[in-house]
Amino acid sequence: MTESAESDWKQVLEKALPSANLRWSEFRNQHRVDVPASAIVAVLTALRDAGMDQLCDLTAVDLLEYPGATDRFEVVYLLLNTTSGQRLTVRTHLNEPDLKIPSAVPIWFGADWLEREVYDMYGIVFEGHPNFKRLLLPEAFESFPMRKDYPVKGRGERHNFPIITRAES
Amino acid sequence: MATQINKQLGDNIFLTTLDAAASWARANSLWPMPFATACCGIELMSTAASRHDLSRFGSEVMRFTPRQCDLMIVAGRVVMKMIPVLQRIWMQMPEPKWCISMGACACSGGVFDTYAVVQGIDRFIPVDVYVPGCPPRPEQLIRAIMDLQDKIKKTGTYNAREFQLRILPDGPKRFDEDELMRIRERNGLKLDDHKYDPIH
Amino acid sequence: MPLELIDSPGADSNQREGLWTLNFGPQHPATHTTLRLVLQLDGEMVVDAEPDIGFLHSGFEKLAEVLDYNQYVTIVDRMNYISPMANEIAWHHAVEGLLGIELTPRCKYIRTIFAELMRIHDHLLCTGTCVLDLGGATAFMYAFNEREKIYEICERASGQRFHTGYTRVGGLLYDVTDDWVQMVREFCKTFPKAYRDFAGLVMKNRIFVERTRGVGVLSKADAIAGGATGPVARASGVERDLRRDEPYLAYDDLDFDVCCAEGGDCYARFQVRMMEMLESLKIIEQALDRLPSGPVFISGTGKEGLPDKREVYRSIEGLIHHFENIMPNRQMPSPKESYYGATESPNGELGYYIVSDGDFRAYRARTRPPSLLHFSLFSRMIRGCMLSDVAAVLGSINIIAAELDR
Ligand code: SF4
């Protein structure tokens, strides 16, 4: 991504949201913008209208053990313009107990399963999602395994099944 | 009389027990049910495909319905959401039936010592032959099938010996139940109210 | 051919009369692995499909947080298990991007050759098994014959035929030998003939063509908004290939075409896959001709890259170098940043979003799985098709459960 690309997106966002508090950063030519959670839909819509036609990925990070972090969760949107190949990362932060963020499904329908996966793993609720439930884990599962306070080996759920012996089968 | 029969049939008579004959027939016409969940399933495919050709060993008739099978090959890791399915399929298979646990994951969880992966299917269903490797080479799987054939030839049918053996506490032990209770208690989980009943 | 629906399916489908529900999977031959579909059918026509996934969710991403950048390669291998090395290359591509490592030319070329071999590997299995599901067992046998040759090539280079675990941060486990080069050349020589046989069995097979043409159509707009990449997107006319658009490894120096098709149906997806195999072969041949000599590991003054095994065993410097790389408290530090690195895997854009907290271990390593996004488009593709088309559509988007669920 070239230097001008960043300023393009900057202009787009400044025009759409003159008052929003956006922080831009860059690492190895990858541009990122941190936006407040309240402005996320406006930002994503503005970017989509300006040419970011694909939501490449949507994920979250639990910052519980991250050195120097002040927020608990970070939701990350990786956007892509499929014609020019430009990429932009949009990040926003969430804190307990208010783990709610508006859904991006109306903007890119590809966000559907990605959001459900994030809920499955982190417990972040996407409001306005058409079919919101767990994606990967069983409905009866109670924890959110990708959170940092959940142990790698689980809390014994994997042992909690009936046993079938030879005599019974 | 005896000479009469001898004359008619010549050398075409073999004497054996019914047990041996039935076991021999069973051992050489295993119908596997490929319960292929992950990477090991691909090796299972290559075992059945052109180069390794499982049909040389009389067990290439893969059937995807458990009702027609007598050998379940569990190839790949089995996770929390899958184990009820696995148990259900195992219960649906008619006796006599055998199970091969293929690959490190099915045997012990392999590299996936995580919250979701069952640490060895033998904790929840009986297993006859374990195949180590990640994934096992096709040759290893073939060897396992030959071993299983040997095992099958040792059981019989006339006096229903294999069904007797089934009730004996042979084969893999149950998963350490004290440990299981401790884990359950610590986490406030009870077996009685688990949500996914495999059999019904 | 899909029939026209009289009234549009979707939200109001519950109100339609005479619908019945069919459970498909999770243990069904056409799913190859473990997926479950709940199909709403009107007679034999699919009105709606709701996929239920997670039957192979094994906590890959959780493991990424406890294993270091080199160790995790054994786990990513198991993600898209029909082309294992493509995952390794993608993973280390992202890690090297984060650490700012520039590979040696020889390493780049070897990885390129492997990436392309993996593309052939993947497409062969995908096409072969789909034909198997549609009733033709022969093509599957032909495909596996060629796959066995690629297995052997992998085994010669890394010691394992399936899960190779061959790449390392900044290099490769071992350098390849001349023997290996010879083997790949041999493969390149024999593959075109096998390809012709295979393609004849697939693309000229009337049953196959009629069961895939016009089935499972994905429009270009849907492909873009739904996040489709790789052959699935290219078959819908999205001209995008990371090998060309964001060149990595040695793709910049090599000459190849991006294969596209227009239809967006199953047949177009197979066409793209079949064409890509030939392009891959072209790339491999060029890369073999230009294969530079030299080291495969970046020559680190500091802690970058593992030393050659011979040095580890024979010299004290090598041993120290090895020690510095392996001991958890002495490893190379990484920048406290996040980085997204993506490669064009056989299935589409396979990327890793890595958040690092300064250790030689990811704080969070997110996989961008092409299968997940493709499978979420499945219900769009299948609406209005027949029940028997489910196998064709599933086969054509090449869903790999371990990559789907991680
Ligand atoms: S044992 Fe290895 S190859 Fe087999 S399923 Fe497990 S990870 Fe995959």
Coordinates of N, CA and C in Angstrom, one line a residue, chain B residues 19-153:
Chain B
D19 N -16.5 -72.9 14.0 CA -15.8 -71.6 14.6 C -14.8 -71.1 13.6
A20 N -13.9 -72.0 13.3 CA -12.7 -71.6 12.4 C -13.2 -71.2 11.1
A21 N -14.2 -71.9 10.5 CA -14.6 -71.5 9.2 C -15.3 -70.1 9.2
A22 N -16.1 -69.9 10.2 CA -16.8 -68.6 10.3 C -15.8 -67.5 10.5
S23 N -14.8 -67.7 11.4 CA -13.9 -66.7 11.7 C -13.0 -66.4 10.4
W24 N -12.7 -67.5 9.7 CA -11.9 -67.3 8.5 C -12.6 -66.4 7.5
A25 N -13.9 -66.7 7.4 CA -14.7 -65.9 6.4 C -14.8 -64.5 6.9
R26 N -15.1 -64.3 8.1 CA -15.2 -63.0 8.6 C -13.9 -62.2 8.5
A27 N -12.9 -62.8 8.8 CA -11.6 -62.1 8.9 C -11.2 -61.6 7.5
N28 N -11.6 -62.4 6.5 CA -11.2 -62.0 5.1 C -12.2 -61.2 4.3
S29 N -13.3 -60.9 5.0 CA -14.2 -60.0 4.3 C -14.7 -58.9 5.2
L30 N -13.8 -58.2 5.7 CA -14.2 -57.1 6.6 C -14.8 -56.0 5.8
W31 N -15.8 -55.4 6.3 CA -16.4 -54.3 5.6 C -16.2 -53.1 6.5
P32 N -15.2 -52.2 6.1 CA -14.9 -51.1 7.0 C -15.9 -50.0 6.9
M33 N -16.1 -49.3 8.0 CA -16.9 -48.1 8.0 C -15.8 -47.0 8.3
P34 N -15.5 -46.2 7.2 CA -14.5 -45.2 7.5 C -15.0 -44.0 8.2
F35 N -14.7 -43.9 9.5 CA -15.1 -42.8 10.3 C -13.9 -41.8 10.2
A36 N -13.8 -41.2 9.0 CA -12.7 -40.3 8.7 C -13.0 -38.9 9.1
T37 N -12.3 -38.4 10.1 CA -12.6 -37.0 10.4 C -11.6 -36.0 9.9
A38 N -10.3 -36.4 10.0 CA -9.3 -35.4 9.7 C -8.2 -36.0 8.8
C39 N -7.0 -35.5 9.0 CA -5.9 -35.8 8.1 C -5.7 -37.3 7.9
C40 N -5.9 -38.1 8.9 CA -5.7 -39.5 8.8 C -6.7 -40.1 7.8
G41 N -7.8 -39.4 7.6 CA -8.8 -39.9 6.6 C -8.2 -39.8 5.2
I42 N -7.3 -38.9 5.0 CA -6.7 -38.8 3.7 C -5.8 -39.9 3.4
E43 N -5.1 -40.3 4.5 CA -4.2 -41.5 4.4 C -5.0 -42.7 4.2
L44 N -6.2 -42.8 4.9 CA -7.1 -43.9 4.7 C -7.5 -44.0 3.2
M45 N -7.7 -42.8 2.6 CA -8.1 -42.8 1.2 C -6.9 -43.3 0.4
S46 N -5.7 -42.9 0.7 CA -4.6 -43.4 -0.1 C -4.4 -44.8 0.1
T47 N -4.7 -45.3 1.3 CA -4.6 -46.8 1.5 C -5.5 -47.5 0.6
A48 N -6.7 -46.9 0.4 CA -7.7 -47.6 -0.5 C -7.5 -47.4 -1.9
A49 N -6.7 -46.3 -2.3 CA -6.5 -46.0 -3.7 C -5.4 -46.8 -4.4
S50 N -5.0 -46.3 -5.5 CA -4.3 -47.2 -6.5 C -3.0 -47.8 -5.9
R51 N -2.2 -47.0 -5.3 CA -0.9 -47.6 -5.0 C -1.0 -48.7 -3.9
H52 N -1.7 -48.4 -2.8 CA -1.6 -49.3 -1.7 C -2.7 -50.4 -1.7
D53 N -3.8 -50.1 -2.4 CA -4.8 -51.0 -2.7 C -5.2 -52.0 -1.6
L54 N -6.1 -51.5 -0.7 CA -6.5 -52.2 0.4 C -7.3 -53.5 0.0
S55 N -7.8 -53.6 -1.2 CA -8.6 -54.8 -1.5 C -7.7 -56.0 -1.6
R56 N -6.4 -55.9 -1.6 CA -5.6 -57.1 -1.5 C -5.8 -57.8 -0.2
F57 N -6.3 -57.1 0.8 CA -6.4 -57.7 2.1 C -7.9 -57.9 2.4
G58 N -8.7 -57.9 1.4 CA -10.1 -58.2 1.6 C -10.9 -57.3 2.5
S59 N -10.5 -56.0 2.5 CA -11.4 -55.1 3.3 C -11.5 -53.8 2.6
E60 N -11.8 -53.9 1.3 CA -11.9 -52.6 0.6 C -13.4 -52.1 0.5
V61 N -14.3 -52.9 0.9 CA -15.7 -52.6 0.7 C -16.1 -51.5 1.7
M62 N -15.7 -50.3 1.4 CA -16.1 -49.2 2.3 C -17.6 -49.0 2.3
R63 N -18.2 -49.0 3.4 CA -19.6 -48.7 3.4 C -19.9 -47.6 4.4
F64 N -20.7 -46.7 3.9 CA -20.8 -45.5 4.8 C -22.0 -45.5 5.7
T65 N -22.7 -46.7 5.7 CA -23.8 -46.8 6.6 C -23.3 -47.8 7.7
P66 N -23.5 -47.5 8.9 CA -23.0 -48.4 10.0 C -23.7 -49.8 10.0
R67 N -24.9 -49.8 9.4 CA -25.6 -51.1 9.5 C -25.0 -52.2 8.7
Q68 N -24.2 -51.8 7.7 CA -23.6 -52.8 6.9 C -22.2 -53.2 7.2
C69 N -21.7 -52.6 8.3 CA -20.2 -52.7 8.5 C -19.9 -53.5 9.7
D70 N -18.7 -54.1 9.7 CA -18.3 -54.8 10.9 C -17.0 -54.2 11.5
L71 N -16.4 -53.3 10.8 CA -15.1 -52.7 11.3 C -15.2 -51.2 11.2
M72 N -15.0 -50.6 12.3 CA -15.0 -49.1 12.2 C -13.5 -48.6 12.3
I73 N -13.1 -47.8 11.3 CA -11.8 -47.3 11.3 C -12.0 -45.8 11.7
V74 N -11.6 -45.5 12.9 CA -11.7 -44.1 13.3 C -10.4 -43.4 12.9
A75 N -10.4 -42.6 11.9 CA -9.2 -42.0 11.3 C -9.3 -40.5 11.6
G76 N -8.6 -40.0 12.6 CA -8.6 -38.6 12.8 C -9.0 -38.3 14.2
R77 N -8.9 -37.0 14.6 CA -9.2 -36.6 15.9 C -10.7 -36.6 16.1
V78 N -11.2 -36.9 17.3 CA -12.6 -36.8 17.6 C -12.7 -35.7 18.7
V79 N -13.6 -34.8 18.4 CA -13.7 -33.7 19.3 C -15.0 -33.8 20.1
M80 N -15.2 -32.8 21.0 CA -16.4 -32.8 21.9 C -17.7 -33.0 21.1
K81 N -17.8 -32.2 20.0 CA -19.0 -32.2 19.3 C -19.2 -33.5 18.5
M82 N -18.2 -34.2 18.3 CA -18.2 -35.4 17.4 C -18.4 -36.7 18.2
I83 N -18.0 -36.7 19.5 CA -18.0 -38.0 20.2 C -19.4 -38.6 20.3
P84 N -20.4 -37.8 20.5 CA -21.8 -38.4 20.6 C -22.1 -39.1 19.2
V85 N -21.7 -38.5 18.1 CA -21.9 -39.1 16.8 C -21.2 -40.4 16.7
L86 N -20.0 -40.4 17.2 CA -19.2 -41.6 17.1 C -19.8 -42.7 17.9
Q87 N -20.2 -42.4 19.1 CA -20.8 -43.4 19.9 C -22.1 -43.9 19.3
R88 N -22.9 -43.0 18.7 CA -24.1 -43.4 18.1 C -23.9 -44.4 16.9
I89 N -22.9 -44.0 16.1 CA -22.6 -44.9 15.0 C -22.1 -46.3 15.5
W90 N -21.3 -46.2 16.5 CA -20.8 -47.5 17.1 C -21.9 -48.4 17.6
M91 N -22.9 -47.7 18.2 CA -24.0 -48.5 18.7 C -24.9 -49.1 17.6
Q92 N -24.9 -48.4 16.4 CA -25.7 -48.8 15.3 C -25.1 -50.0 14.6
M93 N -23.8 -50.2 14.7 CA -23.2 -51.3 14.0 C -23.6 -52.6 14.6
P94 N -23.9 -53.6 13.8 CA -24.3 -54.9 14.3 C -23.1 -55.7 14.8
E95 N -23.4 -56.6 15.8 CA -22.3 -57.5 16.3 C -22.1 -58.5 15.2
P96 N -21.0 -59.2 15.1 CA -19.7 -58.8 15.7 C -19.1 -57.6 15.1
K97 N -18.5 -56.7 15.9 CA -17.9 -55.6 15.3 C -16.5 -55.3 15.9
W98 N -15.7 -54.6 15.2 CA -14.4 -54.3 15.7 C -14.1 -52.8 15.4
C99 N -13.0 -52.3 16.1 CA -12.7 -50.9 15.9 C -11.2 -50.8 15.8
I100 N -10.8 -50.0 14.8 CA -9.4 -49.7 14.7 C -9.2 -48.2 15.0
S101 N -8.4 -47.8 15.9 CA -8.1 -46.4 16.1 C -6.9 -46.0 15.4
M102 N -7.1 -45.2 14.4 CA -6.0 -44.9 13.5 C -5.4 -43.5 13.8
G103 N -4.1 -43.4 14.1 CA -3.5 -42.2 14.2 C -3.3 -41.8 15.7
A104 N -2.4 -40.9 15.9 CA -2.1 -40.5 17.3 C -3.3 -39.8 17.9
C105 N -4.0 -39.0 17.1 CA -5.2 -38.3 17.7 C -6.2 -39.2 18.2
A106 N -6.6 -40.2 17.4 CA -7.7 -41.1 17.8 C -7.2 -41.9 19.0
C107 N -5.9 -42.2 19.1 CA -5.4 -43.1 20.2 C -5.3 -42.3 21.4
S108 N -4.8 -41.0 21.3 CA -4.4 -40.4 22.6 C -4.7 -38.8 22.5
G109 N -5.2 -38.3 21.5 CA -5.3 -36.9 21.4 C -4.1 -36.3 20.6
G110 N -3.1 -37.0 20.5 CA -1.9 -36.5 19.7 C -1.4 -35.2 20.1
V111 N -1.1 -34.4 19.1 CA -0.6 -33.0 19.4 C -1.6 -32.1 20.0
F112 N -2.9 -32.5 19.9 CA -3.9 -31.6 20.3 C -4.4 -31.8 21.7
D113 N -3.6 -31.4 22.7 CA -4.0 -31.5 24.1 C -4.7 -30.3 24.4
T114 N -5.9 -30.1 23.8 CA -6.7 -28.9 24.1 C -8.0 -29.2 24.6
Y115 N -8.7 -28.1 24.9 CA -10.0 -28.2 25.5 C -11.0 -29.0 24.7
A116 N -10.9 -29.0 23.4 CA -11.9 -29.6 22.6 C -11.7 -31.0 22.2
V117 N -10.5 -31.5 22.2 CA -10.2 -32.8 21.7 C -10.3 -33.9 22.7
V118 N -11.0 -34.9 22.4 CA -11.1 -36.1 23.3 C -9.7 -36.8 23.3
Q119 N -9.2 -37.0 24.5 CA -7.8 -37.6 24.6 C -7.8 -39.1 24.4
G120 N -8.2 -39.5 23.3 CA -8.2 -41.0 23.0 C -9.7 -41.5 23.0
I121 N -10.0 -42.1 21.9 CA -11.4 -42.5 21.8 C -11.7 -43.7 22.7
D122 N -10.6 -44.4 23.1 CA -10.8 -45.6 23.9 C -11.3 -45.3 25.3
R123 N -11.4 -44.0 25.6 CA -12.0 -43.6 26.9 C -13.5 -43.8 26.8
F124 N -14.0 -43.7 25.6 CA -15.5 -43.7 25.4 C -16.1 -44.9 24.6
I125 N -15.3 -45.5 23.8 CA -15.8 -46.7 23.1 C -14.6 -47.7 23.1
P126 N -15.0 -49.0 22.9 CA -13.9 -50.0 22.9 C -13.1 -50.0 21.6
V127 N -11.8 -50.3 21.8 CA -11.0 -50.3 20.6 C -10.2 -51.6 20.5
D128 N -10.0 -52.1 19.3 CA -9.3 -53.4 19.2 C -7.8 -53.2 18.8
V129 N -7.6 -52.4 17.8 CA -6.2 -52.2 17.4 C -5.9 -50.7 17.3
Y130 N -4.7 -50.4 17.8 CA -4.3 -49.0 17.8 C -3.2 -48.9 16.7
V131 N -3.3 -47.8 16.0 CA -2.2 -47.6 15.0 C -1.5 -46.3 15.3
P132 N -0.3 -46.3 15.7 CA 0.4 -45.1 16.0 C 0.8 -44.3 14.7
G133 N 1.2 -43.1 14.9 CA 1.7 -42.3 13.7 C 0.9 -41.1 13.5
C134 N 1.4 -40.1 12.9 CA 0.7 -38.9 12.7 C 1.0 -38.4 11.3
P135 N 0.3 -38.8 10.2 CA -0.6 -39.9 10.2 C 0.2 -41.2 10.0
P136 N -0.4 -42.4 10.3 CA 0.2 -43.6 10.0 C 0.4 -43.8 8.5
R137 N 1.5 -44.4 8.2 CA 1.6 -44.7 6.7 C 0.6 -45.7 6.3
P138 N 0.3 -45.8 5.0 CA -0.7 -46.8 4.6 C -0.3 -48.2 5.0
E139 N 1.0 -48.4 4.9 CA 1.5 -49.8 5.3 C 1.2 -50.1 6.7
Q140 N 1.2 -49.1 7.6 CA 0.9 -49.4 9.0 C -0.6 -49.7 9.1
L141 N -1.4 -49.1 8.4 CA -2.8 -49.4 8.5 C -3.1 -50.8 8.0
I142 N -2.4 -51.2 6.9 CA -2.6 -52.5 6.3 C -2.1 -53.5 7.4
R143 N -1.0 -53.2 8.0 CA -0.5 -54.1 9.1 C -1.6 -54.2 10.2
A144 N -2.2 -53.1 10.5 CA -3.2 -53.2 11.6 C -4.4 -54.0 11.2
I145 N -4.7 -54.0 9.9 CA -5.9 -54.8 9.5 C -5.5 -56.3 9.5
M146 N -4.2 -56.6 9.2 CA -3.8 -57.9 9.3 C -3.8 -58.4 10.7
D147 N -3.3 -57.6 11.6 CA -3.4 -57.9 13.0 C -4.8 -58.2 13.5
L148 N -5.7 -57.4 13.0 CA -7.1 -57.5 13.4 C -7.6 -58.9 12.9
Q149 N -7.2 -59.2 11.6 CA -7.6 -60.5 11.1 C -7.2 -61.6 11.9
D150 N -5.9 -61.5 12.4 CA -5.4 -62.6 13.3 C -6.3 -62.7 14.5
K151 N -6.6 -61.5 15.0 CA -7.4 -61.5 16.3 C -8.8 -62.1 16.0
I152 N -9.4 -61.8 14.9 CA -10.7 -62.3 14.6 C -10.7 -63.8 14.4
K153 N -9.6 -64.3 13.9 CA -9.5 -65.7 13.6 C -9.4 -66.5 15.0

